[in-house]
Coordinates of C-alpha atoms and ligand atoms in Angstrom, one line a residue:
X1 CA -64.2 75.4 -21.5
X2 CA -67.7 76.9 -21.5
X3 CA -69.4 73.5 -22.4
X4 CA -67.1 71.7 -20.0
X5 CA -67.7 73.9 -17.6
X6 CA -71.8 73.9 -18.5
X7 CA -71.9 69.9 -18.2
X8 CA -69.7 69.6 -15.3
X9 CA -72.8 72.0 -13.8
X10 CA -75.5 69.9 -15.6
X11 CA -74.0 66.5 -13.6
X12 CA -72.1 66.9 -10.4
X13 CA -74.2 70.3 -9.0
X14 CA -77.8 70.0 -9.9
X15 CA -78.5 66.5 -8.9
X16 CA -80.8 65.0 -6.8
X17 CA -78.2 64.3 -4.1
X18 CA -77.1 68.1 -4.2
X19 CA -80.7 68.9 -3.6
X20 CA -81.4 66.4 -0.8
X21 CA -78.4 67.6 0.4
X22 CA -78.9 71.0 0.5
X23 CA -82.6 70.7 2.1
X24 CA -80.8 68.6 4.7
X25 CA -78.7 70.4 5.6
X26 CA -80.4 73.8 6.2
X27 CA -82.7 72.1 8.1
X28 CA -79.4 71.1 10.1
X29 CA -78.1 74.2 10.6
X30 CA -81.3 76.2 12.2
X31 CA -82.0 73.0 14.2
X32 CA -78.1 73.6 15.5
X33 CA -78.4 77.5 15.9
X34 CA -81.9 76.4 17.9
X35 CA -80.5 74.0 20.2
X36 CA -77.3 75.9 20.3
X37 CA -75.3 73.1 19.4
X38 CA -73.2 75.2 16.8
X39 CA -72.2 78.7 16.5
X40 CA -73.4 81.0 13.5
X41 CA -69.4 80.5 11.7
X42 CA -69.5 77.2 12.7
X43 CA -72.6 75.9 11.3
X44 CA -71.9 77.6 7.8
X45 CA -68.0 75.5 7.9
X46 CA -70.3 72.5 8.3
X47 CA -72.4 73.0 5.9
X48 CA -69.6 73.5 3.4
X49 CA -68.1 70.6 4.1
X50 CA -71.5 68.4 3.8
X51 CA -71.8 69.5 0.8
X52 CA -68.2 68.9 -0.4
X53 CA -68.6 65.4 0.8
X54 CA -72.3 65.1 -1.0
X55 CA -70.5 66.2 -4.8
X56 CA -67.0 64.3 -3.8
X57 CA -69.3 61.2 -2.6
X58 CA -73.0 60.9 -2.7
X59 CA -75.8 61.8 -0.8
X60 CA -75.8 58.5 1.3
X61 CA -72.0 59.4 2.8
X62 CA -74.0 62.7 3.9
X63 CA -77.3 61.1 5.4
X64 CA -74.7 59.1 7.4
X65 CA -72.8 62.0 8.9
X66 CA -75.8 63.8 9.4
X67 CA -77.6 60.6 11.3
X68 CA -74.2 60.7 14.0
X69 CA -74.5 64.0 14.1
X70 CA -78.4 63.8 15.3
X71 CA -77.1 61.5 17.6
X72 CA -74.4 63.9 19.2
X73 CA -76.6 66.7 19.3
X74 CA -79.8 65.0 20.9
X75 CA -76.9 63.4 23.8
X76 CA -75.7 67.0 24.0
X77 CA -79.2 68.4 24.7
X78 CA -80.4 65.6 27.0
X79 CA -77.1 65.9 29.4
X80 CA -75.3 69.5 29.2
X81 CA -76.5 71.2 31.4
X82 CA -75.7 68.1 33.9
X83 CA -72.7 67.6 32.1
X84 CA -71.4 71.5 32.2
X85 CA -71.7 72.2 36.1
X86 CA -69.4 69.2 36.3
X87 CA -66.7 70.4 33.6
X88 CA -67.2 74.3 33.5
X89 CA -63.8 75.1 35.9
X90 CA -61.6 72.3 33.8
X91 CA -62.6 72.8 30.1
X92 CA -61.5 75.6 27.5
X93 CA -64.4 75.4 25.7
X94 CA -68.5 74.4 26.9
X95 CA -71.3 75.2 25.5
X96 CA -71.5 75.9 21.5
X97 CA -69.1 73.7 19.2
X98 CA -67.2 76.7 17.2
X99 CA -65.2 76.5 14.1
X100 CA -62.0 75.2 15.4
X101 CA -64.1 72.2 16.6
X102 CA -65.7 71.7 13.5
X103 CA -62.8 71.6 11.5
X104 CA -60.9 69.4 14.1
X105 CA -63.6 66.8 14.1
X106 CA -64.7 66.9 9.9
X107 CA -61.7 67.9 8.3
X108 CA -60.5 64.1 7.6
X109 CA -63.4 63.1 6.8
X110 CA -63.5 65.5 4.2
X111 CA -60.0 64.7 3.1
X112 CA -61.5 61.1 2.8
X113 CA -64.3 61.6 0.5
X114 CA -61.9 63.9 -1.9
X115 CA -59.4 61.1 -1.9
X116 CA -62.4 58.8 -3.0
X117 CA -63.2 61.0 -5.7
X118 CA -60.1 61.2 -7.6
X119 CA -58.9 57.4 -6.6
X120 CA -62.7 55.7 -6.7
X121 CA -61.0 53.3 -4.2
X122 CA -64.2 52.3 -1.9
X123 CA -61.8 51.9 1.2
X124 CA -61.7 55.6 1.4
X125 CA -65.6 55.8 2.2
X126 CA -64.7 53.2 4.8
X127 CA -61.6 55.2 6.1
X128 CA -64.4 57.7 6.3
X129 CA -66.9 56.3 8.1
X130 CA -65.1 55.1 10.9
X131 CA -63.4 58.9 11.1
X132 CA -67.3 59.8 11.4
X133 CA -67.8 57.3 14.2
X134 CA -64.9 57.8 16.1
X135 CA -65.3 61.6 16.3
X136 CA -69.1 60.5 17.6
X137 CA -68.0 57.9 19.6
X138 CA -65.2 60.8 21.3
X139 CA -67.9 63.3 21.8
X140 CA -70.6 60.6 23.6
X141 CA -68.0 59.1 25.6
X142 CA -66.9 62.6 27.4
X143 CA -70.6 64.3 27.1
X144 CA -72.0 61.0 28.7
X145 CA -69.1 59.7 30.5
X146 CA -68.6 63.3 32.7
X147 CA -71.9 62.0 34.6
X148 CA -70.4 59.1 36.0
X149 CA -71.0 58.6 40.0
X150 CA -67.2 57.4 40.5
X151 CA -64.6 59.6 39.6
X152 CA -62.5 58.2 36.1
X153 CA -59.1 56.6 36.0
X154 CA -56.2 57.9 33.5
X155 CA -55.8 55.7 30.9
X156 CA -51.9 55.5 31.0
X157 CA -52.1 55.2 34.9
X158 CA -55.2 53.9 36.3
X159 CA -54.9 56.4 39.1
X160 CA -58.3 58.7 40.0
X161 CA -58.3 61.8 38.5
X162 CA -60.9 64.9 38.1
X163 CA -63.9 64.9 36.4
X164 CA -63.4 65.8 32.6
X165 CA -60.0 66.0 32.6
X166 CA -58.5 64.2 29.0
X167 CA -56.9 60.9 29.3
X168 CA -59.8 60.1 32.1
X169 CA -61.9 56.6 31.4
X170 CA -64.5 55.3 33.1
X171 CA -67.1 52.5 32.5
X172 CA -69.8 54.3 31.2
X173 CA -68.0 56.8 29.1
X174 CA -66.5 53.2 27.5
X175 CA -69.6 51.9 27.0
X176 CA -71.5 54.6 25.8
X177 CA -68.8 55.1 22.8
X178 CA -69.1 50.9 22.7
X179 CA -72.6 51.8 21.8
X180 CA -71.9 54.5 19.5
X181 CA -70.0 52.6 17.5
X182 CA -72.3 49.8 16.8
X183 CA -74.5 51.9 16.3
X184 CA -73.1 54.1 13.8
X185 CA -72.0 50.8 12.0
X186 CA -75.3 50.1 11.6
X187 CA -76.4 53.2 10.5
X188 CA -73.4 53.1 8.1
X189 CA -75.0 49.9 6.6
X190 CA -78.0 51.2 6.1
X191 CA -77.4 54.3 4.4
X192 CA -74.7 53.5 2.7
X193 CA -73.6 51.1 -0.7
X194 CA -71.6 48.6 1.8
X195 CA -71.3 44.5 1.6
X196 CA -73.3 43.3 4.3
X197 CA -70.6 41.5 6.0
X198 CA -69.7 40.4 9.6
X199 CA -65.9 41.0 9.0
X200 CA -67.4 44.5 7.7
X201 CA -69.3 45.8 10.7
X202 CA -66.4 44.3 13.3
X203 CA -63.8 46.5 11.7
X204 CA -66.3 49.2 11.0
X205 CA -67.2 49.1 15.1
X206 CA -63.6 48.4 16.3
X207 CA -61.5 51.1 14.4
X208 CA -63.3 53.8 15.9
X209 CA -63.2 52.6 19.6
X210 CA -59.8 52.0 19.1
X211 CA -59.7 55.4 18.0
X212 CA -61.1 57.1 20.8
X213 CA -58.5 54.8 23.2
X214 CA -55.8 56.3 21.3
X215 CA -57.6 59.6 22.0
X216 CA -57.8 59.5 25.3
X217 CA -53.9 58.3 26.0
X218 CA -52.9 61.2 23.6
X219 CA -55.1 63.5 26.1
X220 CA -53.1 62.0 29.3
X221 CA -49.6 62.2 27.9
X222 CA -49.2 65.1 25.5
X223 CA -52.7 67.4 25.5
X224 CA -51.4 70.3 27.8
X225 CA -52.2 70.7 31.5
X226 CA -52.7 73.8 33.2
X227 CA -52.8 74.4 37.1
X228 CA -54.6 77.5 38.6
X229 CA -52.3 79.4 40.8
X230 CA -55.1 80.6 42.9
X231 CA -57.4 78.0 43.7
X232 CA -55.5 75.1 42.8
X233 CA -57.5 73.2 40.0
X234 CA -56.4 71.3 37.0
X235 CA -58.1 72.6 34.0
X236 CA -57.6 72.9 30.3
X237 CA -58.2 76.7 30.6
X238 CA -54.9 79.1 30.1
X239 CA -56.7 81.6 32.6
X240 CA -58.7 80.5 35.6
X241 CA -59.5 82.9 38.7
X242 CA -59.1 85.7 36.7
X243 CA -55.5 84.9 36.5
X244 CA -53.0 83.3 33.9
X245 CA -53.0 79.5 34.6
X246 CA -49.5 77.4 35.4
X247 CA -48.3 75.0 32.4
X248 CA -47.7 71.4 34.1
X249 CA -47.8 69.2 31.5
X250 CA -48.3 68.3 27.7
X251 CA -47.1 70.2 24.6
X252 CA -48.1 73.7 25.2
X253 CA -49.7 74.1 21.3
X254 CA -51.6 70.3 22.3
X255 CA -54.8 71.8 23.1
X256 CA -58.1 69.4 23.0
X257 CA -58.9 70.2 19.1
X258 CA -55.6 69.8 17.9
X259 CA -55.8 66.2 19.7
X260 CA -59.2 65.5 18.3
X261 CA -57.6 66.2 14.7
X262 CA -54.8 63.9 15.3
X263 CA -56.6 61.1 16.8
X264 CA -59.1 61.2 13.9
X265 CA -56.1 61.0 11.1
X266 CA -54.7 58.1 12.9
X267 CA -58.1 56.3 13.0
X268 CA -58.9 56.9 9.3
X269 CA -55.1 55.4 8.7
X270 CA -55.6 52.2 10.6
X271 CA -59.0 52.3 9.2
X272 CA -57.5 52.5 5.5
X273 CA -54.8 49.6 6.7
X274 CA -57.4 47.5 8.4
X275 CA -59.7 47.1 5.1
X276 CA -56.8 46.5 2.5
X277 CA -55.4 43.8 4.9
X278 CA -58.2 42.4 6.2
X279 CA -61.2 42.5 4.2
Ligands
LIG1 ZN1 -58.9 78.9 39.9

């Protein structure tokens, strides 16, 4: 036990990739707690679960995730604060991601990497990069699509509706998370083991767009609504006015993480699907 254990040590945690990893990912976490991007708990979930995916994958699968996440954060910091004085009355939570976010966005891509390291089936590290880019894609198209001139459409509708309410689309929020997605599939190519292919990069780009359509009709139909009694406003918020909000539609228990989770499992499905059926 003691020798199995003692190698097990010797060649999964002491490797170069645990190292890089590591370095990388402290560096992360005090440029998140600077740019307040993360909370404290937050930050240290994230960390975990880079380095679960660097010993379950390698350290390329990490760069990768870390890369998008660069990307999230520097859209973040260039248009919050724009961004916030347009969503403050109509989301739950601004400012800081916390835990529940960080779960709701890396758990499957977690679960991905694990399944890759017991089956050694590559189409898991695909599964999980387009789970990657479609949580990125998700967090560019509302951070960048909020500062859209025209007010967005609902995606099951097409009628108008408030500024940074889910289920909302408009043309820039689509084609910022276009964008995301291309280029998170080339950053994908680059830092990871993956046939340069055509067929490749198309599924790798389309999965996680389609993903973030899927998120934003499962934010219209069953993400719950609230209404503030007082003033009037739709919002995400259960209190609003200092006052208990009005439930006018959704699943109660649907709140925006809980979508974000569900939405991410279906992409890394289809994802799975797409690359034994099509590549
Ligand atoms: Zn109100």
């Amino acid at each position: 036990m003691t020798m199995t254990l003692a190698s097990f040590f010797k060649t999964h945690i002491f490797t170069l990739d645990i190292l890089i990893t590591l370095v990388a990912v402290l560096l992360l976490v005090l440029l998140s707690l600077r740019k307040k991007a993360l909370t404290l708990p937050a930050a240290c979930t994230a960390s975990v679960m880079m380095l679960c995916i660097c010993i379950c994958s390698g350290y390329g699968e990490v760069l990768f995730l870390i890369l998008s996440y660069l990307i999230i954060v520097a859209v973040d910091t260039l248009f919050r604060k724009q961004a916030e004085d347009k969503v403050r009355d109509v989301h739950k939570k601004s400012g800081a991601r916390g835990v529940i976010q960080i779960l709701a966005n890396g758990s499957v891509a977690v679960l991905c990497t694990v399944l890759y390291a017991i089956t050694r089936d590559a189409a898991f590290l695909l599964a999980y990069i387009m789970g990657v880019s479609e949580a990125c894609a998700d967090s560019l198209a509302s951070d960048i699509g909020v500062l859209s001139k025209k007010k967005p459409v609902s995606i099951l509708t097409f009628k108008r509706i408030d500024t940074g309410i889910s289920g909302g689309v408009s043309l820039l929020g689509l084609a910022s998370s276009l964008t995301g997605c291309i280029v998170m599939s080339g950053i994908a190519l680059l830092c990871m083991d993956i046939p340069l292919r055509l067929c490749v990069f198309a599924i790798l780009t389309a999965v996680p767009f389609l993903g973030m359509l899927i998120d934003s009709v499962l934010g219209a139909s069953v993400q719950a609504k609230f209404r503030c009694c007082v003033c009037g406003k739709n919002t995400e918020k259960d209190t609003h006015c200092g006052v208990q909000t009005e439930h006018v539609g959704g699943l109660r228990f649907m709140d925006n993480s809980l979508v974000n989770l569900v939405t991410n499992l279906i992409t890394v499905i289809i994802g799975f699907a797409a690359v034994k059926f099509l590549l």
